[in-house]
Amino acid sequence: MGKTQKTSLKDLENGRKARIVTLPSGESRRRLEALGLREGKLVEKVSGMPFHGPVTIIVDGRQIAIGWRISSRVEVEPLGKNDLHYDSLEKEEP
């Protein structure tokens, strides 16, 4: 299995699952953590709106929207279909 390239949440393909690698710092981090995002968490990108609109993801079985600018600062590692947790995006315990 080859190394997967890291990318931003905003640049992740729609429908793709990924693991969060890094979150931005400061207030942006606090807002994302309040929504349930943290390093190591599995997410699925539902959509990204054109013209710097929000990015919609699924995390812990909930669909949430994140601003384009913040989503560009969330680094993720896309999962391949052979990755151990590819099908396990159900609600995770904190």
Tab-separated table of N, CA and C in Angstrom:
chain	number	residue	atom	x	y	z
A	1	MET	N	0.846	-1.170	0.000
A	1	MET	CA	0.000	0.000	0.000
A	1	MET	C	0.890	1.231	0.000
A	2	GLY	N	0.693	2.173	-0.939
A	2	GLY	CA	1.519	3.360	-1.050
A	2	GLY	C	1.101	4.451	-0.081
A	3	LYS	N	1.967	5.434	0.033
A	3	LYS	CA	1.673	6.572	0.896
A	3	LYS	C	0.591	7.421	0.254
A	4	THR	N	-0.367	7.856	1.055
A	4	THR	CA	-1.421	8.733	0.576
A	4	THR	C	-0.968	10.178	0.747
A	5	GLN	N	-1.226	11.002	-0.241
A	5	GLN	CA	-0.854	12.407	-0.186
A	5	GLN	C	-1.814	13.172	0.715
A	6	LYS	N	-1.276	14.051	1.535
A	6	LYS	CA	-2.108	14.908	2.372
A	6	LYS	C	-2.612	16.062	1.527
A	7	THR	N	-3.783	16.585	1.899
A	7	THR	CA	-4.393	17.696	1.186
A	7	THR	C	-5.234	18.487	2.176
A	8	SER	N	-5.773	19.591	1.734
A	8	SER	CA	-6.669	20.348	2.609
A	8	SER	C	-8.078	19.766	2.496
A	9	LEU	N	-8.879	20.007	3.509
A	9	LEU	CA	-10.264	19.544	3.487
A	9	LEU	C	-11.009	20.163	2.312
A	10	LYS	N	-10.723	21.407	2.009
A	10	LYS	CA	-11.399	22.069	0.884
A	10	LYS	C	-11.061	21.407	-0.447
A	11	ASP	N	-9.836	20.879	-0.586
A	11	ASP	CA	-9.406	20.268	-1.850
A	11	ASP	C	-9.707	18.775	-1.946
A	12	LEU	N	-10.192	18.177	-0.868
A	12	LEU	CA	-10.562	16.767	-0.891
A	12	LEU	C	-11.718	16.574	-1.872
A	13	GLU	N	-11.702	15.482	-2.623
A	13	GLU	CA	-12.778	15.213	-3.583
A	13	GLU	C	-14.094	14.966	-2.854
A	14	ASN	N	-15.198	15.435	-3.451
A	14	ASN	CA	-16.522	15.159	-2.892
A	14	ASN	C	-16.736	13.654	-2.814
A	15	GLY	N	-17.310	13.184	-1.713
A	15	GLY	CA	-17.568	11.763	-1.520
A	15	GLY	C	-16.386	11.001	-0.951
A	16	ARG	N	-15.248	11.646	-0.802
A	16	ARG	CA	-14.032	10.987	-0.310
A	16	ARG	C	-13.962	11.032	1.207
A	17	LYS	N	-13.457	9.973	1.796
A	17	LYS	CA	-13.268	9.887	3.242
A	17	LYS	C	-11.810	10.170	3.560
A	18	ALA	N	-11.579	10.746	4.749
A	18	ALA	CA	-10.217	11.109	5.125
A	18	ALA	C	-10.082	11.150	6.641
A	19	ARG	N	-8.839	11.148	7.082
A	19	ARG	CA	-8.513	11.297	8.502
A	19	ARG	C	-7.897	12.686	8.676
A	20	ILE	N	-8.349	13.422	9.691
A	20	ILE	CA	-7.799	14.751	9.960
A	20	ILE	C	-6.383	14.605	10.505
A	21	VAL	N	-5.452	15.331	9.898
A	21	VAL	CA	-4.051	15.296	10.311
A	21	VAL	C	-3.735	16.495	11.203
A	22	THR	N	-4.095	17.696	10.763
A	22	THR	CA	-3.858	18.896	11.572
A	22	THR	C	-5.019	19.866	11.451
A	23	LEU	N	-5.263	20.582	12.540
A	23	LEU	CA	-6.255	21.652	12.578
A	23	LEU	C	-5.510	22.977	12.698
A	24	PRO	N	-6.153	24.081	12.263
A	24	PRO	CA	-5.516	25.380	12.468
A	24	PRO	C	-5.460	25.706	13.958
A	25	SER	N	-4.723	26.729	14.305
A	25	SER	CA	-4.606	27.099	15.718
A	25	SER	C	-5.586	28.218	16.074
A	26	GLY	N	-5.597	28.571	17.344
A	26	GLY	CA	-6.378	29.712	17.809
A	26	GLY	C	-7.878	29.481	17.814
A	27	GLU	N	-8.607	30.558	17.534
A	27	GLU	CA	-10.071	30.526	17.580
A	27	GLU	C	-10.641	29.546	16.560
A	28	SER	N	-10.022	29.444	15.385
A	28	SER	CA	-10.503	28.495	14.370
A	28	SER	C	-10.471	27.075	14.917
A	29	ARG	N	-9.409	26.733	15.610
A	29	ARG	CA	-9.289	25.399	16.202
A	29	ARG	C	-10.397	25.168	17.230
A	30	ARG	N	-10.622	26.141	18.091
A	30	ARG	CA	-11.671	25.998	19.117
A	30	ARG	C	-13.043	25.790	18.476
A	31	ARG	N	-13.326	26.517	17.412
A	31	ARG	CA	-14.616	26.360	16.721
A	31	ARG	C	-14.749	24.965	16.115
A	32	LEU	N	-13.693	24.505	15.476
A	32	LEU	CA	-13.727	23.172	14.863
A	32	LEU	C	-13.854	22.081	15.923
A	33	GLU	N	-13.136	22.219	17.026
A	33	GLU	CA	-13.239	21.232	18.104
A	33	GLU	C	-14.644	21.218	18.695
A	34	ALA	N	-15.297	22.379	18.780
A	34	ALA	CA	-16.674	22.446	19.280
A	34	ALA	C	-17.636	21.703	18.353
A	35	LEU	N	-17.271	21.597	17.076
A	35	LEU	CA	-18.082	20.854	16.103
A	35	LEU	C	-17.734	19.368	16.079
A	36	GLY	N	-16.752	18.962	16.887
A	36	GLY	CA	-16.385	17.553	16.967
A	36	GLY	C	-15.170	17.162	16.148
A	37	LEU	N	-14.497	18.125	15.531
A	37	LEU	CA	-13.306	17.809	14.741
A	37	LEU	C	-12.069	17.837	15.625
A	38	ARG	N	-11.168	16.898	15.375
A	38	ARG	CA	-9.870	16.860	16.050
A	38	ARG	C	-8.943	15.970	15.229
A	39	GLU	N	-7.645	16.058	15.511
A	39	GLU	CA	-6.681	15.231	14.800
A	39	GLU	C	-7.020	13.760	14.996
A	40	GLY	N	-6.942	12.990	13.916
A	40	GLY	CA	-7.233	11.563	13.964
A	40	GLY	C	-8.676	11.214	13.665
A	41	LYS	N	-9.567	12.187	13.669
A	41	LYS	CA	-10.995	11.945	13.437
A	41	LYS	C	-11.237	11.623	11.966
A	42	LEU	N	-12.138	10.682	11.707
A	42	LEU	CA	-12.523	10.333	10.338
A	42	LEU	C	-13.664	11.229	9.886
A	43	VAL	N	-13.579	11.722	8.651
A	43	VAL	CA	-14.615	12.578	8.083
A	43	VAL	C	-14.879	12.149	6.642
A	44	GLU	N	-16.020	12.564	6.127
A	44	GLU	CA	-16.339	12.360	4.710
A	44	GLU	C	-16.783	13.692	4.140
A	45	LYS	N	-16.185	14.097	3.025
A	45	LYS	CA	-16.593	15.348	2.386
A	45	LYS	C	-17.826	15.080	1.536
A	46	VAL	N	-18.878	15.836	1.804
A	46	VAL	CA	-20.118	15.703	1.043
A	46	VAL	C	-20.061	16.604	-0.179
A	47	SER	N	-19.723	17.877	0.036
A	47	SER	CA	-19.677	18.817	-1.081
A	47	SER	C	-18.860	20.045	-0.719
A	48	GLY	N	-18.458	20.733	-1.747
A	48	GLY	CA	-17.806	22.032	-1.616
A	48	GLY	C	-18.486	22.972	-2.588
A	49	MET	N	-18.949	24.096	-2.098
A	49	MET	CA	-19.678	25.030	-2.948
A	49	MET	C	-18.694	25.892	-3.739
A	50	PRO	N	-19.068	26.276	-4.957
A	50	PRO	CA	-18.176	27.103	-5.770
A	50	PRO	C	-18.046	28.523	-5.206
A	51	PHE	N	-17.060	29.244	-5.709
A	51	PHE	CA	-16.840	30.647	-5.351
A	51	PHE	C	-16.612	30.835	-3.853
A	52	HIS	N	-15.800	29.943	-3.289
A	52	HIS	CA	-15.388	30.025	-1.879
A	52	HIS	C	-16.557	29.859	-0.912
A	53	GLY	N	-17.536	29.050	-1.302
A	53	GLY	CA	-18.658	28.740	-0.413
A	53	GLY	C	-18.259	27.694	0.609
A	54	PRO	N	-19.180	27.325	1.489
A	54	PRO	CA	-18.859	26.378	2.557
A	54	PRO	C	-18.584	24.963	2.050
A	55	VAL	N	-17.851	24.222	2.864
A	55	VAL	CA	-17.554	22.813	2.616
A	55	VAL	C	-18.407	22.010	3.587
A	56	THR	N	-19.159	21.041	3.072
A	56	THR	CA	-20.019	20.212	3.910
A	56	THR	C	-19.359	18.861	4.114
A	57	ILE	N	-19.308	18.427	5.384
A	57	ILE	CA	-18.695	17.142	5.724
A	57	ILE	C	-19.608	16.368	6.664
A	58	ILE	N	-19.321	15.074	6.790
A	58	ILE	CA	-19.975	14.234	7.790
A	58	ILE	C	-18.916	13.871	8.818
A	59	VAL	N	-19.239	14.123	10.090
A	59	VAL	CA	-18.365	13.762	11.200
A	59	VAL	C	-19.255	13.276	12.340
A	60	ASP	N	-18.922	12.145	12.922
A	60	ASP	CA	-19.718	11.551	14.005
A	60	ASP	C	-21.182	11.369	13.607
A	61	GLY	N	-21.431	11.042	12.342
A	61	GLY	CA	-22.792	10.804	11.878
A	61	GLY	C	-23.606	12.067	11.667
A	62	ARG	N	-22.985	13.235	11.823
A	62	ARG	CA	-23.677	14.511	11.626
A	62	ARG	C	-23.097	15.232	10.423
A	63	GLN	N	-23.965	15.907	9.686
A	63	GLN	CA	-23.523	16.699	8.547
A	63	GLN	C	-23.342	18.139	9.017
A	64	ILE	N	-22.160	18.710	8.775
A	64	ILE	CA	-21.894	20.085	9.177
A	64	ILE	C	-21.237	20.837	8.029
A	65	ALA	N	-21.385	22.161	8.042
A	65	ALA	CA	-20.764	23.018	7.032
A	65	ALA	C	-19.662	23.834	7.696
A	66	ILE	N	-18.547	23.959	6.994
A	66	ILE	CA	-17.391	24.702	7.481
A	66	ILE	C	-17.031	25.738	6.426
A	67	GLY	N	-16.683	26.919	6.856
A	67	GLY	CA	-16.292	27.980	5.933
A	67	GLY	C	-15.104	27.584	5.067
A	68	TRP	N	-15.082	28.108	3.850
A	68	TRP	CA	-14.039	27.780	2.875
A	68	TRP	C	-12.650	28.070	3.415
A	69	ARG	N	-12.469	29.244	4.019
A	69	ARG	CA	-11.138	29.639	4.492
A	69	ARG	C	-10.641	28.694	5.580
A	70	ILE	N	-11.507	28.368	6.548
A	70	ILE	CA	-11.093	27.449	7.618
A	70	ILE	C	-10.829	26.061	7.040
A	71	SER	N	-11.693	25.602	6.120
A	71	SER	CA	-11.501	24.260	5.550
A	71	SER	C	-10.201	24.165	4.758
A	72	SER	N	-9.713	25.299	4.264
A	72	SER	CA	-8.441	25.280	3.530
A	72	SER	C	-7.258	25.106	4.474
A	73	ARG	N	-7.482	25.290	5.780
A	73	ARG	CA	-6.411	25.168	6.776
A	73	ARG	C	-6.485	23.870	7.570
A	74	VAL	N	-7.441	23.001	7.229
A	74	VAL	CA	-7.542	21.679	7.858
A	74	VAL	C	-6.847	20.684	6.936
A	75	GLU	N	-5.771	20.070	7.421
A	75	GLU	CA	-5.021	19.103	6.608
A	75	GLU	C	-5.567	17.702	6.866
A	76	VAL	N	-5.854	16.984	5.783
A	76	VAL	CA	-6.395	15.628	5.893
A	76	VAL	C	-5.562	14.658	5.070
A	77	GLU	N	-5.693	13.385	5.418
A	77	GLU	CA	-5.062	12.300	4.668
A	77	GLU	C	-6.190	11.439	4.100
A	78	PRO	N	-6.408	11.499	2.775
A	78	PRO	CA	-7.487	10.713	2.173
A	78	PRO	C	-7.311	9.223	2.448
A	79	LEU	N	-8.430	8.531	2.667
A	79	LEU	CA	-8.409	7.090	2.891
A	79	LEU	C	-8.672	6.372	1.581
A	80	GLY	N	-8.007	5.244	1.392
A	80	GLY	CA	-8.288	4.374	0.263
A	80	GLY	C	-9.289	3.314	0.689
A	81	LYS	N	-9.938	2.673	-0.257
A	81	LYS	CA	-10.941	1.652	0.065
A	81	LYS	C	-10.356	0.493	0.859
A	82	ASN	N	-9.045	0.287	0.791
A	82	ASN	CA	-8.412	-0.813	1.526
A	82	ASN	C	-7.977	-0.421	2.932
A	83	ASP	N	-8.127	0.863	3.298
A	83	ASP	CA	-7.744	1.289	4.642
A	83	ASP	C	-8.678	0.671	5.673
A	84	LEU	N	-8.118	0.358	6.829
A	84	LEU	CA	-8.830	-0.358	7.883
A	84	LEU	C	-10.146	0.299	8.272
A	85	HIS	N	-10.182	1.620	8.382
A	85	HIS	CA	-11.372	2.309	8.883
A	85	HIS	C	-12.206	2.947	7.778
A	86	TYR	N	-12.044	2.546	6.532
A	86	TYR	CA	-12.745	3.197	5.426
A	86	TYR	C	-14.257	3.198	5.610
A	87	ASP	N	-14.815	2.077	6.054
A	87	ASP	CA	-16.268	1.970	6.187
A	87	ASP	C	-16.774	2.327	7.577
A	88	SER	N	-15.927	2.818	8.466
A	88	SER	CA	-16.363	3.044	9.844
A	88	SER	C	-16.432	4.526	10.182
A	89	LEU	N	-17.380	5.227	9.587
A	89	LEU	CA	-17.575	6.632	9.901
A	89	LEU	C	-18.748	6.844	10.849
A	90	GLU	N	-19.228	5.770	11.457
A	90	GLU	CA	-20.302	5.950	12.419
A	90	GLU	C	-19.772	6.732	13.608
A	91	LYS	N	-20.652	7.154	14.472
A	91	LYS	CA	-20.283	7.993	15.614
A	91	LYS	C	-19.184	7.344	16.440
A	92	GLU	N	-18.115	8.104	16.627
A	92	GLU	CA	-16.986	7.650	17.440
A	92	GLU	C	-17.090	8.281	18.818
A	93	GLU	N	-16.611	7.578	19.812
A	93	GLU	CA	-16.581	8.127	21.164
A	93	GLU	C	-15.408	9.086	21.283
A	94	PRO	N	-15.578	10.215	22.010
A	94	PRO	CA	-14.480	11.190	22.158
A	94	PRO	C	-13.312	10.645	22.937
